[in-house]
CSV table of C-alpha atoms in Angstrom, one decimal:
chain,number,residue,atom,x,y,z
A,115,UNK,CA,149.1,100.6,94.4
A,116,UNK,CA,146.3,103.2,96.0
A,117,UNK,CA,145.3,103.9,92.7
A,118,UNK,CA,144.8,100.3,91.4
A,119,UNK,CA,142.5,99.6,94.3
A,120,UNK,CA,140.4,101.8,94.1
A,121,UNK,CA,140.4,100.8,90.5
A,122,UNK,CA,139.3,97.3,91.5
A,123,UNK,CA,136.6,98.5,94.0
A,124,UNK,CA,135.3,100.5,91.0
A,125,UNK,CA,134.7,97.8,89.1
A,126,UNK,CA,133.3,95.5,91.9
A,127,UNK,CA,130.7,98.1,92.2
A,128,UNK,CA,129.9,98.4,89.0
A,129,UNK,CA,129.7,94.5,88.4
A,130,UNK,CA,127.6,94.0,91.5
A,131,UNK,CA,125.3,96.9,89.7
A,132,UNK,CA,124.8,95.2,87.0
A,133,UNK,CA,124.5,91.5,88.2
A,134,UNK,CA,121.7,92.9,90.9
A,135,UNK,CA,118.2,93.6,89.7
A,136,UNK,CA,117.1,97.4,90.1
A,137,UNK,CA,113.4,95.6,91.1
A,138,UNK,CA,115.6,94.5,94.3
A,139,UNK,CA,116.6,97.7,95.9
A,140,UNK,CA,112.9,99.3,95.2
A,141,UNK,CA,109.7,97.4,96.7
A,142,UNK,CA,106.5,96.5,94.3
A,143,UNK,CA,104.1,99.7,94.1
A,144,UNK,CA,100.5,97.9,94.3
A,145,UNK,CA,97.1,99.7,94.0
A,146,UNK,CA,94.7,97.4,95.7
A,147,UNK,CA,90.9,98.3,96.8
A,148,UNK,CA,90.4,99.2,100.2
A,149,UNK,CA,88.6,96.1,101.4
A,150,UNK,CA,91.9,94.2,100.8
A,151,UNK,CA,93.8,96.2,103.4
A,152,UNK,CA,93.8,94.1,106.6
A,153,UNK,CA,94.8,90.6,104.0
A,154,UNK,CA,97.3,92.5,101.9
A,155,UNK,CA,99.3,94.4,105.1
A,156,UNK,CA,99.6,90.9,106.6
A,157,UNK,CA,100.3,88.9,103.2
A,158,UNK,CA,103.2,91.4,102.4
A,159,UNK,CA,104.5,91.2,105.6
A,160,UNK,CA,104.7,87.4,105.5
A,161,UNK,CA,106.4,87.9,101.5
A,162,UNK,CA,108.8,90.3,102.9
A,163,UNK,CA,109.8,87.5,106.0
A,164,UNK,CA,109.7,84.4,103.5
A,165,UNK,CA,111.3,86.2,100.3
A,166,UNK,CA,113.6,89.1,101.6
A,167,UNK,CA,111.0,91.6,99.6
A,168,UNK,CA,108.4,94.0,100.1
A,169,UNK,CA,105.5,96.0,98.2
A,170,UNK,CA,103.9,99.4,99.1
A,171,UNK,CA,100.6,99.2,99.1
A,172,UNK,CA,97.8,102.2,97.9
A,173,UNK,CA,94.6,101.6,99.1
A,174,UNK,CA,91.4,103.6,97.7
A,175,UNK,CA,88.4,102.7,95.7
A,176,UNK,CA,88.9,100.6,92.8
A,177,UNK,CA,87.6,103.5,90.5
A,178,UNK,CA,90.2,106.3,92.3
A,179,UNK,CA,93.1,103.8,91.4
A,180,UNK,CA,92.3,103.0,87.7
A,181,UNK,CA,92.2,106.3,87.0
A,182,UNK,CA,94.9,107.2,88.7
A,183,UNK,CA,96.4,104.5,86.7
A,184,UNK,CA,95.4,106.0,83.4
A,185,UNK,CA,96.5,109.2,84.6
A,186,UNK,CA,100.1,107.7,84.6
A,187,UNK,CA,100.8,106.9,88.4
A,188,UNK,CA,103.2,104.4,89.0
A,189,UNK,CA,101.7,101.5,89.8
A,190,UNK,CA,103.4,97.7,89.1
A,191,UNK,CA,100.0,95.7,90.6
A,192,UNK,CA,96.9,96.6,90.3
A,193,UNK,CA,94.4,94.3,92.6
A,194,UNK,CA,90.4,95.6,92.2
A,195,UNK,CA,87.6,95.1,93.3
A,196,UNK,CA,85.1,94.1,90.2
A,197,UNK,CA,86.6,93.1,86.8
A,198,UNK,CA,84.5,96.7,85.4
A,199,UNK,CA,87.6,98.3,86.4
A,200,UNK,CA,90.2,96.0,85.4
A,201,UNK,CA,88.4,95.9,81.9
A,202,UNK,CA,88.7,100.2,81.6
A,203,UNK,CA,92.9,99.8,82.2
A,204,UNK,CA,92.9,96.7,80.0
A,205,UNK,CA,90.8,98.5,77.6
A,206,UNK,CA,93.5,101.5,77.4
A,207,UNK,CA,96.3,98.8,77.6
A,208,UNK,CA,97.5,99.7,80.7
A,209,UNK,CA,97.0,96.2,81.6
A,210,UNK,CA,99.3,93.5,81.0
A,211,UNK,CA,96.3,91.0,80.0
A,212,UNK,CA,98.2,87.8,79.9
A,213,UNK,CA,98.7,88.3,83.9
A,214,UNK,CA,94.9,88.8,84.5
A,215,UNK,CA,93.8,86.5,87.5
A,216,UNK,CA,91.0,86.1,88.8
A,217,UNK,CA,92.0,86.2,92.7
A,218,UNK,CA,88.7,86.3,95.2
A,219,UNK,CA,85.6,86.4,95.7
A,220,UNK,CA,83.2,88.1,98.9
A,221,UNK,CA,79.9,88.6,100.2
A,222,UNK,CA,77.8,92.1,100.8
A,223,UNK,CA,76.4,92.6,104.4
A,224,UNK,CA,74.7,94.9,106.3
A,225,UNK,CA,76.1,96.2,109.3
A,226,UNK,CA,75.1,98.1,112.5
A,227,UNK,CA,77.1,99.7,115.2
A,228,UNK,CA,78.3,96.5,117.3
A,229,UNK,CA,76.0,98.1,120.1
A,230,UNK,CA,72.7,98.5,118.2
A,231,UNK,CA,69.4,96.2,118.6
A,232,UNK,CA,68.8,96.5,115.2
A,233,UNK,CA,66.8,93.0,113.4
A,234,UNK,CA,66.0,92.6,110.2
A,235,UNK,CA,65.6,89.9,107.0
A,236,UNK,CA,66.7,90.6,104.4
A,237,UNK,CA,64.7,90.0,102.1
A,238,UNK,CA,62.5,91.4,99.1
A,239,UNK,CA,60.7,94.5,99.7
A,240,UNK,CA,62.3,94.4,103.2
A,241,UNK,CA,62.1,97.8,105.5
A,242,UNK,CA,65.2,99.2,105.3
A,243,UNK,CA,64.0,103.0,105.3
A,244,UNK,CA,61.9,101.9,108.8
A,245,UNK,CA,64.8,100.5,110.3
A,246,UNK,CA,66.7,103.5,108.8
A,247,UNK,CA,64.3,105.9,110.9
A,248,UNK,CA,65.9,109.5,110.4
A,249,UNK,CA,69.3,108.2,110.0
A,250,UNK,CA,71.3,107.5,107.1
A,251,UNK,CA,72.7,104.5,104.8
A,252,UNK,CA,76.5,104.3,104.8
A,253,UNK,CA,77.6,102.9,101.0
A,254,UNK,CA,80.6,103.5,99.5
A,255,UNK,CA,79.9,105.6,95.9
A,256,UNK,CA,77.4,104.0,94.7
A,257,UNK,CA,78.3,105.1,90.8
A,258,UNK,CA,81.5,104.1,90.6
A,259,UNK,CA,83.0,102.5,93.9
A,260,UNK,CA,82.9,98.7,93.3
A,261,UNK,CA,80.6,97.7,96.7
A,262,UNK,CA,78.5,100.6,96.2
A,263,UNK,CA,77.5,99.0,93.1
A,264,UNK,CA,77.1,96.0,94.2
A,265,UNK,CA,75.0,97.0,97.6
A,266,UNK,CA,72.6,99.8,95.0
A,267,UNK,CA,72.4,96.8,92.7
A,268,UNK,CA,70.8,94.0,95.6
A,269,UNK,CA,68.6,96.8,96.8
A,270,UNK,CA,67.4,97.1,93.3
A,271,UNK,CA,66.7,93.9,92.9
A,272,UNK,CA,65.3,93.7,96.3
A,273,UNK,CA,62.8,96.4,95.6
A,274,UNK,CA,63.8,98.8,98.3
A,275,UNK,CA,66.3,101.2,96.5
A,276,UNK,CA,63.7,103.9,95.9
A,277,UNK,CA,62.9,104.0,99.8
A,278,UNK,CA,66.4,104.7,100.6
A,279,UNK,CA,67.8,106.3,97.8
A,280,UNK,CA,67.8,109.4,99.8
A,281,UNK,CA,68.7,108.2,103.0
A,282,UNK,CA,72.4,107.3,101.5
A,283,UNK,CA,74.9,108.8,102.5
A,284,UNK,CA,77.9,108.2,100.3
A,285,UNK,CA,81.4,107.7,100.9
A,286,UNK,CA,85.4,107.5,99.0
A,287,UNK,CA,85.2,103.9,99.5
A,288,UNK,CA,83.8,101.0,101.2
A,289,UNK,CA,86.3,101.8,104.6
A,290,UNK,CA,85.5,105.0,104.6
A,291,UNK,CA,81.5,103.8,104.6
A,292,UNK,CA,82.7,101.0,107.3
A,293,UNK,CA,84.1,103.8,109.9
A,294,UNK,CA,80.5,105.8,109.5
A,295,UNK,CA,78.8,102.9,111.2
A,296,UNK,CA,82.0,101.6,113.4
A,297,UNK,CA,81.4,105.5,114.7
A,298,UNK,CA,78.3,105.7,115.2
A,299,UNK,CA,77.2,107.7,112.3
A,300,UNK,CA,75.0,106.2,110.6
A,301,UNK,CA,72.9,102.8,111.9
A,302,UNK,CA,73.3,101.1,108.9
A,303,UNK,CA,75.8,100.7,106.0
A,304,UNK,CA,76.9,97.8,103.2
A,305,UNK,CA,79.8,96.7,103.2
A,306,UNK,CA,81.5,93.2,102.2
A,307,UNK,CA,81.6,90.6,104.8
A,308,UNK,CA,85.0,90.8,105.3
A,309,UNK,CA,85.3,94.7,106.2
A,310,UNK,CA,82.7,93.4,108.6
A,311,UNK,CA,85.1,90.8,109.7
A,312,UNK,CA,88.2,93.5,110.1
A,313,UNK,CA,86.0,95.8,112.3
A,314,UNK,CA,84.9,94.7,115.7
A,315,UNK,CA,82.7,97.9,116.4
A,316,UNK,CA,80.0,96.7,113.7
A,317,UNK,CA,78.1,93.4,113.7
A,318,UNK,CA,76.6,91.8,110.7
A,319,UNK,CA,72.9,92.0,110.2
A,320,UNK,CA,71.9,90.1,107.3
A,321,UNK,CA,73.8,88.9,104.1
A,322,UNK,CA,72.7,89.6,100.9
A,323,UNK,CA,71.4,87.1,98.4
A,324,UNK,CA,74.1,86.3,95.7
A,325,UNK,CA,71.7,86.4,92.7
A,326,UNK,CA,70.9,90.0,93.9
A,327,UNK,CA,74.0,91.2,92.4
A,328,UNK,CA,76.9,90.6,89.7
A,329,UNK,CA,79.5,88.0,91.3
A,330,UNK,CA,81.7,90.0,93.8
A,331,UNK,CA,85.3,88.9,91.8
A,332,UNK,CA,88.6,90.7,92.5
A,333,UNK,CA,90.9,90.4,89.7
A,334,UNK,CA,94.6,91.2,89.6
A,335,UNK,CA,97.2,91.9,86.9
A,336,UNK,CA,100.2,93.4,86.4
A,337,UNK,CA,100.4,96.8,85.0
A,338,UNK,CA,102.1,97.6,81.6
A,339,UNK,CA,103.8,100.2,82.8
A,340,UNK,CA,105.2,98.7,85.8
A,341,UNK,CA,109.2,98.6,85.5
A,342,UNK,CA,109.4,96.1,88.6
A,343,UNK,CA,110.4,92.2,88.0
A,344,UNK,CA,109.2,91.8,91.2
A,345,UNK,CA,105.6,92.6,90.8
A,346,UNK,CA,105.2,89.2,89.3
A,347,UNK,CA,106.8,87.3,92.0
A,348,UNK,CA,104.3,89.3,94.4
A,349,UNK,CA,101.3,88.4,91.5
A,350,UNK,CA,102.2,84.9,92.3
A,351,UNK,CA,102.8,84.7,96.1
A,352,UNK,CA,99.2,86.5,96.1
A,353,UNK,CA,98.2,82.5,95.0
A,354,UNK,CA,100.4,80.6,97.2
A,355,UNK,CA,99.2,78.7,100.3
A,356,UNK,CA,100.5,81.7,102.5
A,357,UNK,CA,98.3,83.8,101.1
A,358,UNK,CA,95.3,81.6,100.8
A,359,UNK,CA,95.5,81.2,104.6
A,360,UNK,CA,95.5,85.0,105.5
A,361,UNK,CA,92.5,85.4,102.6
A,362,UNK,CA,90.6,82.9,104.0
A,363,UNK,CA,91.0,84.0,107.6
A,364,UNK,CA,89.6,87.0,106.5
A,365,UNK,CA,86.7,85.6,104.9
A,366,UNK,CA,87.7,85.8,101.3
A,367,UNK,CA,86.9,83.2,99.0
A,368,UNK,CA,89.7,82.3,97.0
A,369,UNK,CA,89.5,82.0,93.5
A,370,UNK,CA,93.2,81.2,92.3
A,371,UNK,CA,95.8,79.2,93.7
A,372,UNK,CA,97.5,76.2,94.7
């Protein structure tokens, strides 16, 4: 009788293996762009409260992350910051194409230490390096970081790169950039408006034109070498009203949805 039990437990084990997803007892592995941090800590909160699931979250540079990527880290979701990035996975096929949304959109600001007196317009030919003095410009890489290429390419078009160019002090990514001027560090950095709205020791100086840059567009798409069902489910909550409301109050535009 002791034996057939434990028999019958056995096998109710087993069947409850089988019947339950592996995707359920691991949570989605996402590699999202630093500026997302603050919106995807609260969104995946809000998924794991509404759907019984959760994601961990990587956050870096969009460049870091795609390689890592094509170095063969696990990832299920990747979320980046420009679609440059998305189109070197997708150009290995380590991108699942047919998942490819185009999720948000942002802004490029300048920012000074919430303290500082600093005015300016920004505007072509506008004095950055004067308002720079002997300090430096915080940008996240600008070779390969997403809004480092986006805050080279304004000043480019601005007509004031070459008067900072040496003033800039580089940084991992556009947080990293963030915290010099939230410290004190340097007394002026770009970052996008809505690291600006995520740190209350920095205050926004000007905004940069639009047609100063490429669009600011964050795609997202599952990975093809993501082994989690769930990733899709966390794909689409990413469009859902929940979300929108936590993008938006971050100041994210939203690009997909409902």
């Amino acid at each position: 009788m002791l034996l057939m039990r434990r028999i019958l437990a056995a096998v109710s084990i087993a069947l409850c293996a089988l019947v339950m997803p592996a995707s359920a007892q691991e949570p989605v592995t996402v590699f999202a762009a630093a500026s997302l941090k603050n919106a995807l800590d609260a969104i995946n909160e809000s998924w794991s409260q509404e759907e019984g699931r959760t994601a961990t979250i990587s956050y870096a540079g969009s460049s870091a992350l795609a390689r890592q990527i094509e170095e063969g880290a696990p990832a299920d979701l990747f979320i980046s910051a420009d679609l440059d990035w998305m189109a070197y996975l997708s150009e290995r096929a380590l991108i699942d194409t047919q998942s490819e949304r185009r999720l948000l959109g942002n802004r490029i600001v300048l920012v000074a230490p919430a303290d500082a007196t600093t005015e300016l317009s920004i505007a072509p030919g506008f004095d950055l390096a004067g308002a720079l003095g002997d300090g430096r410009l915080a940008m996240a890489n600008v070779d390969a970081v997403p809004a480092g290429r986006y805050g080279k390419a304004a000043l480019e078009t601005l007509g004031v790169w070459d008067s900072v160019a040496d003033k800039v002090a580089q940084a991992e990514n556009v947080r990293a950039a963030l915290q010099l001027v939230a410290l004190g560090e340097a007394p002026l950095g770009i970052v996008y408006q809505t690291d600006a709205t995520a740190e209350p020791d920095v205050r926004v100086v000007g905004t940069f034109p639009e047609d100063s840059h490429d669009p600011i567009v964050y795609p997202a798409a599952l990975t093809t070498g993501g082994a989690n069902t769930d990733a899709a489910a966390f794909l689409d909550y990413l469009q859902g009203g929940a979300a929108r409301a936590i993008f938006e109050e971050q100041g994210f535009t939203v690009l997909a949805g409902d």
